[in-house]
XYZ file of C-alpha atoms in Angstrom:
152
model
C -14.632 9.861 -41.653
C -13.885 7.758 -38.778
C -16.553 5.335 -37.467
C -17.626 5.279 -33.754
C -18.741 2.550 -31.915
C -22.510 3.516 -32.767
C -21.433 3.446 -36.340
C -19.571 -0.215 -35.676
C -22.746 -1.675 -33.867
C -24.968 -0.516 -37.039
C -22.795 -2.212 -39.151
C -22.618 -5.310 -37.652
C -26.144 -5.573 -36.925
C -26.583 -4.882 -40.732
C -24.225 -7.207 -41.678
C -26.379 -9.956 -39.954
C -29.755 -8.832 -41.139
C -30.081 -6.200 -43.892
C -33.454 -6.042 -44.501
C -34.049 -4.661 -40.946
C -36.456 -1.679 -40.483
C -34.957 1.088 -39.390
C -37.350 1.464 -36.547
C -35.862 -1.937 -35.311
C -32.131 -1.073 -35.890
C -32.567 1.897 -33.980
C -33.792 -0.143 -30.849
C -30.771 -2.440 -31.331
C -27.994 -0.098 -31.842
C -29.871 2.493 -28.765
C -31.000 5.497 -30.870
C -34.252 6.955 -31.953
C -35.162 6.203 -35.575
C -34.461 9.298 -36.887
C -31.014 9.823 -35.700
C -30.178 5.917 -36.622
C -31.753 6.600 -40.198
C -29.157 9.383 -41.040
C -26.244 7.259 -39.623
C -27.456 4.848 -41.874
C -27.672 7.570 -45.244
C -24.000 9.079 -44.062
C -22.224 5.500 -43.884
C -24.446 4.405 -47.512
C -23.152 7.537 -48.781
C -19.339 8.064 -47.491
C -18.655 4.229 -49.212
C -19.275 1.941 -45.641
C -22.107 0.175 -46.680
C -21.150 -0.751 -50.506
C -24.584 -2.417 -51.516
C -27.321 -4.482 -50.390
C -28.284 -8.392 -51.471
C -29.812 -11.694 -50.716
C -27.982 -14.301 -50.336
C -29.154 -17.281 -51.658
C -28.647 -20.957 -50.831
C -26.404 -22.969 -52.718
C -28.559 -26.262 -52.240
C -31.805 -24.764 -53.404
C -30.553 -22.943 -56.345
C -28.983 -26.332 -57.181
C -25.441 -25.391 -57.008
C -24.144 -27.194 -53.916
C -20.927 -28.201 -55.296
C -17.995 -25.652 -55.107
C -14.498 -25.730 -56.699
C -11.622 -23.580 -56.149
C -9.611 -23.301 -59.583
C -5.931 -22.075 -59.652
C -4.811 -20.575 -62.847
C -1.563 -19.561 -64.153
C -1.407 -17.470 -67.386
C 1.440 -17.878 -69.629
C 3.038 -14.597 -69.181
C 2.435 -11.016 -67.371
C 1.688 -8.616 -69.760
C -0.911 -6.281 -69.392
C -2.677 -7.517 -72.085
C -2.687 -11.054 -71.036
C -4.108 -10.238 -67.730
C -6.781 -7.505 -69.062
C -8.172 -10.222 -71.898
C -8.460 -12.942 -69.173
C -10.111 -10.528 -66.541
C -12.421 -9.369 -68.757
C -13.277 -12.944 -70.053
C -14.045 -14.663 -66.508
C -15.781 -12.246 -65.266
C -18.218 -13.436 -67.699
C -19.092 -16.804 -66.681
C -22.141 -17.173 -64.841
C -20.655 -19.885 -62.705
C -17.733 -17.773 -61.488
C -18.178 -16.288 -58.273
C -15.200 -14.659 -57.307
C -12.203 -14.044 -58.871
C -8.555 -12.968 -57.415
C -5.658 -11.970 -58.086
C -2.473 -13.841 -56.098
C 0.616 -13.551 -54.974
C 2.297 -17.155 -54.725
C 2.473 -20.174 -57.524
C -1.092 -19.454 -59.452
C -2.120 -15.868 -61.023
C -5.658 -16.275 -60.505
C -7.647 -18.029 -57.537
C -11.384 -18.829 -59.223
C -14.678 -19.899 -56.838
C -16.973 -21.613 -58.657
C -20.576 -23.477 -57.987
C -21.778 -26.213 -59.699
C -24.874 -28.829 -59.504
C -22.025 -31.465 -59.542
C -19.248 -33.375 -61.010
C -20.521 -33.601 -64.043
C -21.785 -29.888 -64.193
C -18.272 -28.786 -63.323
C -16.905 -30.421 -66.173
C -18.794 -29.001 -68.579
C -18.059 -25.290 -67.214
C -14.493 -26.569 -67.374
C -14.848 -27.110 -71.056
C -17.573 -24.799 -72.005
C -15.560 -21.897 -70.611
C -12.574 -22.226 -68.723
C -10.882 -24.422 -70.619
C -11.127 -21.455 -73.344
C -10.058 -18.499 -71.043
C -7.053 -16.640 -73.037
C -3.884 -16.622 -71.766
C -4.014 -19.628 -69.632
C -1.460 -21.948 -69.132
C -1.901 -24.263 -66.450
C -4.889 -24.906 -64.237
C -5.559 -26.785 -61.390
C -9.080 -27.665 -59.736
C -9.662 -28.713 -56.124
C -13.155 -29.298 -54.973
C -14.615 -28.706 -51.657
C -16.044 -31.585 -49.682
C -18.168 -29.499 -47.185
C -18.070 -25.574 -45.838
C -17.219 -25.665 -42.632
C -17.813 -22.197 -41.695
C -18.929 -19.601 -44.537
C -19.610 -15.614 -43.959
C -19.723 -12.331 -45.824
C -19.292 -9.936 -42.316
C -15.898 -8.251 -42.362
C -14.261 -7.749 -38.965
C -16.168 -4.248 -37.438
């Protein structure tokens, strides 16, 4: 299915604010409730709109302190890189996980409370991932810009 540009204005309005009622998104994107509603069911349905969440705030839930954590395994085998997928995912402080091209294997985002917080995650978990060989922890100072709509 290809999306028109009704389809592309629903999506970025929901994007911005999920919790919208219908009634409301069908004002904004210019189509009567009904019509909007089933847009809404076909893109759910045909994979466009994945889930929906709250996002929370870092401060308040007392984690305002984010590191990014390269890690290189020691080798490539399947095995290797199943047992230390299936490991981080995990860890409750973890909050995204990828897999790279470049000098690291594995690019980790993680939250803490602080300093001190991150360094017992280090230990308590990361420091005991399998197959890791080397691993490298930069932390963020401040976000200057932060946001979870893709490009519509």
């Amino acid at each position: 299915m290809s999306l028109d540009a009704t389809d592309k204005r629903i999506l970025k309005t929901l994007q911005r604010k999920g919790r919208m009622p219908n009634a409301e998104l069908s004002e904004v994107v210019n189509l009567s409730p009904s019509a909007c509603h089933r847009r809404v069911q076909r893109l759910e349905k045909d994979g466009y709109i994945r889930d929906y969440v709250a996002l929370l705030d870092a401060r308040k839930m007392c984690v305002p302190t984010t590191v990014f954590v390269e890690i290189t395994l020691q080798g490539q085998a399947d095995e290797v890189l199943e047992a230390f997928e299936k490991a981080v995912r995990l860890i409750p402080d973890v909050l995204e996980c990828h897999l790279m091209a470049g000098s690291a294997d594995y690019l980790l985002k993680v939250v803490a409370e602080n300093t001190d917080d991150f360094a017992r995650i280090h230990r308590q978990y990361l420091a005991r991932l399998p197959g890791v060989g080397q691993m490298q922890s930069s932390f963020a100072l401040r976000t200057v810009f932060k946001t979870t709509a893709l490009p519509v």
